[in-house]
Amino acid sequence: MDAELQEIRDFLLTSPDYAVLPEPVLDRLPKSLSVRYLRRGSPFPPAESEAADLWLVRAGAVDLRDSEDELLDKLGEGDIFAVPEDVDPLNPVAGRVVEDALFYLLPGRDARELRQQHPAFAERFDRASRRPVERALAARRTGGNRGHGVLTVSVGELVTRPPITIAPESTIRAAAERMTEQEVSALIVMSGDELVGIVTDHDLRKRCLAAGRSRQEPVGNIMSGGLQTVTRETPAFEALLLMSRQDIHHLPVMSGRQPVGLISTTDLIRHQGTNAVYLVRDIRRCESVESLSQVAGSLRELQIQLVQSGATAFHLGQAVTAVIDALTRRLLKLAEARFGPPPVPYAWLACGSQGRREQSVHTDQDNALIHGDSKDGEVDAYFTRMAEFVTDGLDACGLPHCPGGVTPRNADWRRSVSGWRKEFSRVTYTPDRKRAMLAAHYFDLRVVHGDAALFDPLRSEALTMVGGQPPFLAQMARNALRRSPPLGFFRQLVLVPSGEQADTLDVKKQGLLLVSSLAQVYAFQAGLTGMHTLDRLAGAVHAGVITRDAGENLCDAYETLFTLRARHQVDQMKAGEEPDNHIPPKTLSALERAHLKDAFAVIGTMQKNLRSRLAATGTL
Amino acid sequence: MIQPPGPRLFCWRRQRRAARVPPGPLRDYLAGRIPDLSSDCRETPFLAVDLETTGLNPAEDQILSIGWVAMDGLTIRLDTAGQCRVRPTREIPEASAVIHQITDDQAARGGSLGEALERFLEVLGGRVMLAHHAAVELGFLDQACQSEYGFACMIPTVDTLRLAQDEMERRQETVRSGGLRLNALRERYNLPRYKGHDALNDALAAAELFAAQVSHRAEDKPLPLHRVLHRPGPLW
């Protein structure tokens, strides 16, 4: 007999879940399947389904919803669904066919057998069984905040007990005993009702034991005063960033003037699953480019951890940028040590995604430099050397040189204060396409290191300048509207028969940057100073430049695209590949595809709105 | 329930013929039971069938392969999928070799028509045949049984093309040219386009189309088998 069922075998291979099986198993598998057709509106899985039955969507689509009719997942071509072994009566998952669908069904007994024999398949199978339930739980947890991604916890949720306090007059010995007995690593020092300091086990070691201080001295002598504090409402992530910027490990949590708890980096790391704090600290301790490049390798680990702990696009971008900022600062310090102190004040600027604090691990350098005016020719030579040292150092740390020449090695991006002022007015008053593109870059410049007073006034000056320049706004808008979202990509993604390789999606160029450019234009219109795309969108809503709905939709689109990219990069890194921005359509789940489609649609609509609005006012 | 006379007459004739056919595969087949014609389509055992032939005229052309897959109700069971190549007694015309991509060499590896028929009639036993444009399949199978056993076979059959035609007439749709082709109809029901066109693939394609047609037509009421059964004129 030569019953080949080659067609079905080929389709199994396009399913990432089945593709993990060895070839000979795949060759035999079609014979174990049955084929089912369910028309639109049919309940899914059908009533006669048995536990562990494994459904593979060959064509069509299915919505999975929880008991409150909340959409948990969408299954499309190539997605699998495993009928749960036991239904959780509190979280039943109900599906409905939303597009006439054809399925390949593997009966439960065969699915179980395959699981036992092939651990890789078992893992994917378990994920498929868990997924809808997990989404149900996640949907419940985030409650009313759906669609805004996973909101990180606030500090208040991490505080589990009131702080352990001690008076400044108590002895160091009493403090040590107290810490041991309460099993804490830090005490809050209270003078009456007033918070005066904090003492940690680190202080005991460093300031008492190592310094040869008597244990009978008052604890006030070794405590740290002038504390940074947070409130219960502070997002845990902000607390983490504060700690990493200040290089501290404990923060008192205040309610008014009353300390109500104490959080440590350990608490945060346990909850956030990140070592950003340690990473920044390690960077600060590096004394050479070599050691920096070694530490920088952990940046990838950081992104993996953050993505897996469900960080939002905003938090991920902030964390990765914080680390890259720290690397840059450290390299500048090393440059200053090497070439001597700078002859005039200067500031190192970041633009593009670093400027907006929206970076991910796959990023290249986009930097500029501003320095005080000087007639001395040596000044420029000094900063050229510095720029070369720092950019080469970043390159060694895995952040390649800017292919577009946006680097202070290039004289166009290394100017004196008056040089930048002249450049800003040039692009503002006589804008053309090229200048609008430059202006878009300039608009995202942010001081990473050095004298902010050189640049910040210049920036506000330039912003005021462009405020009254309709031609400038028109050029910026044209710049933002140059590219449309790849809606065709999605159509292709859905309609191209599987097996044929569709093009990959450049999620940055074809998605994220479109949102960022729109946000830039809105920020211009509203005269906003915020830099992050999400801040700009929120500001634009506040200023009435776009409606609340539009703002929320664009934020969702941004979140979707950013998260998709971050996950894609994590998958690549785990597979030992270089992370990039190119997502092959095959790797997208049905839900991701649905979200992506929504995101592109929103971007398309907002581009159209911007175009027609500017046309109506005669600006475009 | 009172059955229309057609199907009952058909069963009776089948039994009579069984008595006249000499012992062999065809007699076994005709003597075997066929599904209750008043039963619901969704509980009927079917065998979706496709033939590949050297042309469309049963009197002149030959069967090159028979492909089939069983359907229990509307569940297509791929474990039952089968295909038999037949070694033709004459050369394959070039035109049909292009369509089927079966060359003389491949066909030469097939078995005899008798062997293929024997296997086919065995799996068909107890099932209703399902085919797209069934007249071709019935014509060739009749001709083959005639030449092998001296009698035509009487196969209860459902034709997916006829079902589509009825459905379009019911909705007063005009049928576009090519609109009743297997692929065109499959597209209407959101079924995927298959690349392969061997007998087995086309049998599977017809089975899926039938599942889609019944799912869309039956709502939740039972759809008795005799309502969809193919009615070749002289048999009823």
Tab-separated table of N, CA and C in Angstrom, chain A residues 63-159:
chain	number	residue	atom	x	y	z
A	63	ASP	N	-12.082	30.884	19.158
A	63	ASP	CA	-11.871	31.753	20.321
A	63	ASP	C	-12.026	30.926	21.589
A	64	LEU	N	-11.100	31.112	22.536
A	64	LEU	CA	-11.246	30.466	23.834
A	64	LEU	C	-11.583	31.541	24.855
A	65	ARG	N	-12.633	31.293	25.614
A	65	ARG	CA	-13.050	32.295	26.591
A	65	ARG	C	-13.188	31.679	27.973
A	66	ASP	N	-13.089	32.528	28.996
A	66	ASP	CA	-13.280	32.022	30.355
A	66	ASP	C	-14.742	32.143	30.729
A	67	SER	N	-15.037	31.806	32.003
A	67	SER	CA	-16.432	31.771	32.410
A	67	SER	C	-17.063	33.158	32.375
A	68	GLU	N	-16.228	34.200	32.376
A	68	GLU	CA	-16.797	35.551	32.296
A	68	GLU	C	-16.766	36.083	30.871
A	69	ASP	N	-16.595	35.149	29.933
A	69	ASP	CA	-16.636	35.492	28.526
A	69	ASP	C	-15.478	36.396	28.103
A	70	GLU	N	-14.418	36.350	28.857
A	70	GLU	CA	-13.237	37.134	28.497
A	70	GLU	C	-12.395	36.315	27.523
A	71	LEU	N	-11.973	36.947	26.431
A	71	LEU	CA	-11.173	36.229	25.432
A	71	LEU	C	-9.805	35.878	26.005
A	72	LEU	N	-9.494	34.580	26.048
A	72	LEU	CA	-8.216	34.144	26.606
A	72	LEU	C	-7.207	33.883	25.514
A	73	ASP	N	-7.691	33.306	24.432
A	73	ASP	CA	-6.750	32.925	23.396
A	73	ASP	C	-7.528	32.765	22.109
A	74	LYS	N	-6.804	32.913	21.019
A	74	LYS	CA	-7.381	32.685	19.710
A	74	LYS	C	-6.536	31.607	19.066
A	75	LEU	N	-7.172	30.563	18.579
A	75	LEU	CA	-6.420	29.534	17.886
A	75	LEU	C	-6.579	29.743	16.395
A	76	GLY	N	-5.489	29.680	15.673
A	76	GLY	CA	-5.533	29.792	14.220
A	76	GLY	C	-4.734	28.670	13.610
A	77	GLU	N	-4.593	28.735	12.298
A	77	GLU	CA	-3.889	27.694	11.557
A	77	GLU	C	-2.574	27.330	12.231
A	78	GLY	N	-2.384	26.049	12.503
A	78	GLY	CA	-1.123	25.582	13.065
A	78	GLY	C	-1.096	25.578	14.593
A	79	ASP	N	-2.145	26.077	15.235
A	79	ASP	CA	-2.154	26.076	16.705
A	79	ASP	C	-2.752	24.779	17.239
A	80	ILE	N	-2.269	24.382	18.422
A	80	ILE	CA	-2.833	23.169	18.996
A	80	ILE	C	-3.627	23.483	20.261
A	81	PHE	N	-4.556	22.615	20.564
A	81	PHE	CA	-5.324	22.724	21.791
A	81	PHE	C	-5.437	21.335	22.401
A	82	ALA	N	-5.008	21.203	23.654
A	82	ALA	CA	-5.112	19.919	24.327
A	82	ALA	C	-6.308	19.970	25.261
A	83	VAL	N	-7.202	19.017	25.121
A	83	VAL	CA	-8.362	18.979	26.020
A	83	VAL	C	-7.848	18.669	27.423
A	84	PRO	N	-8.200	19.532	28.405
A	84	PRO	CA	-7.631	19.357	29.752
A	84	PRO	C	-8.003	18.006	30.360
A	85	GLU	N	-7.078	17.473	31.162
A	85	GLU	CA	-7.324	16.191	31.823
A	85	GLU	C	-8.478	16.315	32.815
A	86	ASP	N	-8.453	17.409	33.566
A	86	ASP	CA	-9.604	17.623	34.431
A	86	ASP	C	-9.969	19.095	34.373
A	87	VAL	N	-11.249	19.341	34.241
A	87	VAL	CA	-11.708	20.704	34.079
A	87	VAL	C	-11.807	21.368	35.439
A	88	ASP	N	-11.191	22.536	35.549
A	88	ASP	CA	-11.295	23.301	36.772
A	88	ASP	C	-12.687	23.925	36.805
A	89	PRO	N	-13.511	23.491	37.763
A	89	PRO	CA	-14.896	23.980	37.738
A	89	PRO	C	-14.985	25.496	37.936
A	90	LEU	N	-13.940	26.078	38.550
A	90	LEU	CA	-13.972	27.525	38.768
A	90	LEU	C	-13.527	28.293	37.527
A	91	ASN	N	-12.693	27.638	36.716
A	91	ASN	CA	-12.186	28.314	35.540
A	91	ASN	C	-12.392	27.500	34.269
A	92	PRO	N	-13.656	27.193	33.971
A	92	PRO	CA	-13.845	26.389	32.771
A	92	PRO	C	-13.475	27.232	31.549
A	93	VAL	N	-12.827	26.592	30.593
A	93	VAL	CA	-12.470	27.296	29.376
A	93	VAL	C	-13.431	26.850	28.284
A	94	ALA	N	-14.150	27.806	27.722
A	94	ALA	CA	-15.122	27.465	26.697
A	94	ALA	C	-14.685	28.058	25.379
A	95	GLY	N	-14.698	27.249	24.347
A	95	GLY	CA	-14.278	27.744	23.044
A	95	GLY	C	-15.440	27.787	22.079
A	96	ARG	N	-15.290	28.610	21.059
A	96	ARG	CA	-16.272	28.662	19.998
A	96	ARG	C	-15.538	28.844	18.682
A	97	VAL	N	-15.990	28.112	17.674
A	97	VAL	CA	-15.384	28.258	16.357
A	97	VAL	C	-15.870	29.580	15.774
A	98	VAL	N	-14.961	30.459	15.411
A	98	VAL	CA	-15.373	31.769	14.897
A	98	VAL	C	-15.170	31.883	13.392
A	99	GLU	N	-14.527	30.876	12.829
A	99	GLU	CA	-14.325	30.851	11.389
A	99	GLU	C	-14.352	29.374	11.025
A	100	ASP	N	-15.173	28.975	10.058
A	100	ASP	CA	-15.288	27.557	9.691
A	100	ASP	C	-13.919	26.901	9.764
A	101	ALA	N	-13.854	25.773	10.469
A	101	ALA	CA	-12.518	25.263	10.784
A	101	ALA	C	-12.368	23.778	10.503
A	102	LEU	N	-11.180	23.432	10.036
A	102	LEU	CA	-10.822	22.036	9.806
A	102	LEU	C	-9.713	21.678	10.807
A	103	PHE	N	-9.869	20.533	11.455
A	103	PHE	CA	-8.902	20.136	12.488
A	103	PHE	C	-8.306	18.771	12.195
A	104	TYR	N	-7.081	18.576	12.626
A	104	TYR	CA	-6.503	17.239	12.696
A	104	TYR	C	-6.477	16.872	14.166
A	105	LEU	N	-7.125	15.784	14.480
A	105	LEU	CA	-7.315	15.413	15.883
A	105	LEU	C	-6.502	14.176	16.226
A	106	LEU	N	-5.669	14.322	17.255
A	106	LEU	CA	-4.917	13.164	17.744
A	106	LEU	C	-5.615	12.669	19.008
A	107	PRO	N	-6.124	11.428	19.021
A	107	PRO	CA	-6.878	10.957	20.189
A	107	PRO	C	-6.002	10.957	21.444
A	108	GLY	N	-6.670	11.175	22.587
A	108	GLY	CA	-5.971	11.299	23.855
A	108	GLY	C	-4.978	10.193	24.141
A	109	ARG	N	-5.347	8.941	23.831
A	109	ARG	CA	-4.438	7.835	24.185
A	109	ARG	C	-3.143	7.927	23.382
A	110	ASP	N	-3.255	8.322	22.096
A	110	ASP	CA	-2.043	8.466	21.292
A	110	ASP	C	-1.215	9.652	21.761
A	111	ALA	N	-1.921	10.734	22.125
A	111	ALA	CA	-1.225	11.923	22.594
A	111	ALA	C	-0.435	11.596	23.859
A	112	ARG	N	-1.060	10.838	24.756
A	112	ARG	CA	-0.374	10.473	26.011
A	112	ARG	C	0.861	9.634	25.728
A	113	GLU	N	0.712	8.718	24.780
A	113	GLU	CA	1.834	7.847	24.439
A	113	GLU	C	2.995	8.664	23.877
A	114	LEU	N	2.664	9.586	22.977
A	114	LEU	CA	3.700	10.444	22.393
A	114	LEU	C	4.403	11.256	23.472
A	115	ARG	N	3.598	11.741	24.417
A	115	ARG	CA	4.160	12.518	25.524
A	115	ARG	C	5.189	11.723	26.289
A	116	GLN	N	4.821	10.472	26.577
A	116	GLN	CA	5.721	9.651	27.384
A	116	GLN	C	7.021	9.387	26.659
A	117	GLN	N	6.924	9.227	25.338
A	117	GLN	CA	8.125	8.853	24.597
A	117	GLN	C	8.988	10.046	24.207
A	118	HIS	N	8.373	11.232	24.135
A	118	HIS	CA	9.133	12.385	23.629
A	118	HIS	C	8.975	13.583	24.560
A	119	PRO	N	9.962	13.785	25.430
A	119	PRO	CA	9.868	14.847	26.441
A	119	PRO	C	9.654	16.236	25.819
A	120	ALA	N	10.296	16.498	24.680
A	120	ALA	CA	10.151	17.824	24.063
A	120	ALA	C	8.705	18.048	23.657
A	121	PHE	N	8.081	16.994	23.162
A	121	PHE	CA	6.678	17.098	22.775
A	121	PHE	C	5.809	17.266	24.019
A	122	ALA	N	6.162	16.523	25.075
A	122	ALA	CA	5.398	16.603	26.318
A	122	ALA	C	5.387	18.034	26.839
A	123	GLU	N	6.551	18.687	26.710
A	123	GLU	CA	6.661	20.054	27.218
A	123	GLU	C	5.718	20.987	26.458
A	124	ARG	N	5.706	20.853	25.140
A	124	ARG	CA	4.853	21.709	24.320
A	124	ARG	C	3.393	21.362	24.563
A	125	PHE	N	3.140	20.090	24.741
A	125	PHE	CA	1.784	19.630	25.004
A	125	PHE	C	1.264	20.218	26.310
A	126	ASP	N	2.129	20.175	27.338
A	126	ASP	CA	1.717	20.711	28.637
A	126	ASP	C	1.442	22.201	28.535
A	127	ARG	N	2.299	22.873	27.771
A	127	ARG	CA	2.097	24.308	27.615
A	127	ARG	C	0.750	24.570	26.955
A	128	ALA	N	0.435	23.751	25.949
A	128	ALA	CA	-0.826	23.943	25.234
A	128	ALA	C	-2.013	23.684	26.155
A	129	SER	N	-1.857	22.743	27.092
A	129	SER	CA	-2.975	22.472	27.998
A	129	SER	C	-3.114	23.569	29.037
A	130	ARG	N	-1.978	24.132	29.415
A	130	ARG	CA	-1.986	25.118	30.492
A	130	ARG	C	-2.397	26.494	30.014
A	131	ARG	N	-2.026	26.788	28.782
A	131	ARG	CA	-2.090	28.166	28.313
A	131	ARG	C	-3.418	28.875	28.592
A	132	PRO	N	-4.551	28.271	28.161
A	132	PRO	CA	-5.791	29.005	28.365
A	132	PRO	C	-6.094	29.222	29.837
A	133	VAL	N	-5.750	28.230	30.655
A	133	VAL	CA	-6.050	28.345	32.075
A	133	VAL	C	-5.192	29.452	32.698
A	134	GLU	N	-3.927	29.469	32.294
A	134	GLU	CA	-3.054	30.515	32.820
A	134	GLU	C	-3.532	31.897	32.422
A	135	ARG	N	-3.988	31.969	31.181
A	135	ARG	CA	-4.483	33.266	30.736
A	135	ARG	C	-5.723	33.663	31.515
A	136	ALA	N	-6.528	32.646	31.843
A	136	ALA	CA	-7.732	32.925	32.614
A	136	ALA	C	-7.340	33.510	33.963
A	137	LEU	N	-6.340	32.896	34.580
A	137	LEU	CA	-5.914	33.368	35.894
A	137	LEU	C	-5.307	34.766	35.788
A	138	ALA	N	-4.481	34.936	34.741
A	138	ALA	CA	-3.825	36.224	34.569
A	138	ALA	C	-4.865	37.314	34.332
A	139	ALA	N	-5.875	36.967	33.524
A	139	ALA	CA	-6.913	37.950	33.218
A	139	ALA	C	-7.620	38.363	34.501
A	140	ARG	N	-7.830	37.366	35.374
A	140	ARG	CA	-8.515	37.646	36.621
A	140	ARG	C	-7.650	38.542	37.520
A	141	ARG	N	-6.361	38.223	37.555
A	141	ARG	CA	-5.452	38.974	38.425
A	141	ARG	C	-5.391	40.447	38.042
A	142	THR	N	-5.275	40.700	36.732
A	142	THR	CA	-5.101	42.089	36.337
A	142	THR	C	-6.424	42.844	36.365
A	143	GLY	N	-7.529	42.111	36.539
A	143	GLY	CA	-8.818	42.744	36.715
A	143	GLY	C	-9.127	43.763	35.645
A	144	GLY	N	-9.388	44.993	36.058
A	144	GLY	CA	-9.824	46.022	35.121
A	144	GLY	C	-8.716	46.569	34.241
A	145	ASN	N	-7.509	46.106	34.431
A	145	ASN	CA	-6.409	46.718	33.699
A	145	ASN	C	-6.020	45.944	32.451
A	146	ARG	N	-6.938	45.161	31.962
A	146	ARG	CA	-6.631	44.382	30.775
A	146	ARG	C	-6.259	45.281	29.614
A	147	GLY	N	-5.405	44.765	28.773
A	147	GLY	CA	-5.043	45.501	27.569
A	147	GLY	C	-3.903	46.454	27.808
A	148	HIS	N	-3.524	46.647	29.054
A	148	HIS	CA	-2.390	47.508	29.327
A	148	HIS	C	-1.172	46.703	29.732
A	149	GLY	N	-1.207	45.440	29.456
A	149	GLY	CA	-0.074	44.599	29.797
A	149	GLY	C	-0.087	44.297	31.276
A	150	VAL	N	0.868	43.549	31.681
A	150	VAL	CA	0.945	43.177	33.080
A	150	VAL	C	1.450	44.379	33.876
A	151	LEU	N	0.641	44.852	34.789
A	151	LEU	CA	1.117	45.952	35.638
A	151	LEU	C	1.969	45.360	36.740
A	152	THR	N	3.103	45.950	36.931
A	152	THR	CA	3.957	45.413	37.989
A	152	THR	C	3.360	45.796	39.338
A	153	VAL	N	3.763	45.066	40.327
A	153	VAL	CA	3.246	45.314	41.670
A	153	VAL	C	3.757	46.651	42.183
A	154	SER	N	3.022	47.200	43.129
A	154	SER	CA	3.534	48.396	43.789
A	154	SER	C	4.264	47.955	45.057
A	155	VAL	N	5.074	48.853	45.571
A	155	VAL	CA	5.888	48.548	46.743
A	155	VAL	C	5.024	48.030	47.895
A	156	GLY	N	3.845	48.650	48.055
A	156	GLY	CA	2.966	48.286	49.167
A	156	GLY	C	2.655	46.798	49.196
A	157	GLU	N	2.533	46.189	47.983
A	157	GLU	CA	2.195	44.765	47.929
A	157	GLU	C	3.356	43.881	48.365
A	158	LEU	N	4.562	44.451	48.357
A	158	LEU	CA	5.727	43.641	48.724
A	158	LEU	C	6.030	43.739	50.212
A	159	VAL	N	5.464	44.758	50.850
A	159	VAL	CA	5.728	44.935	52.274
A	159	VAL	C	4.899	43.929	53.046
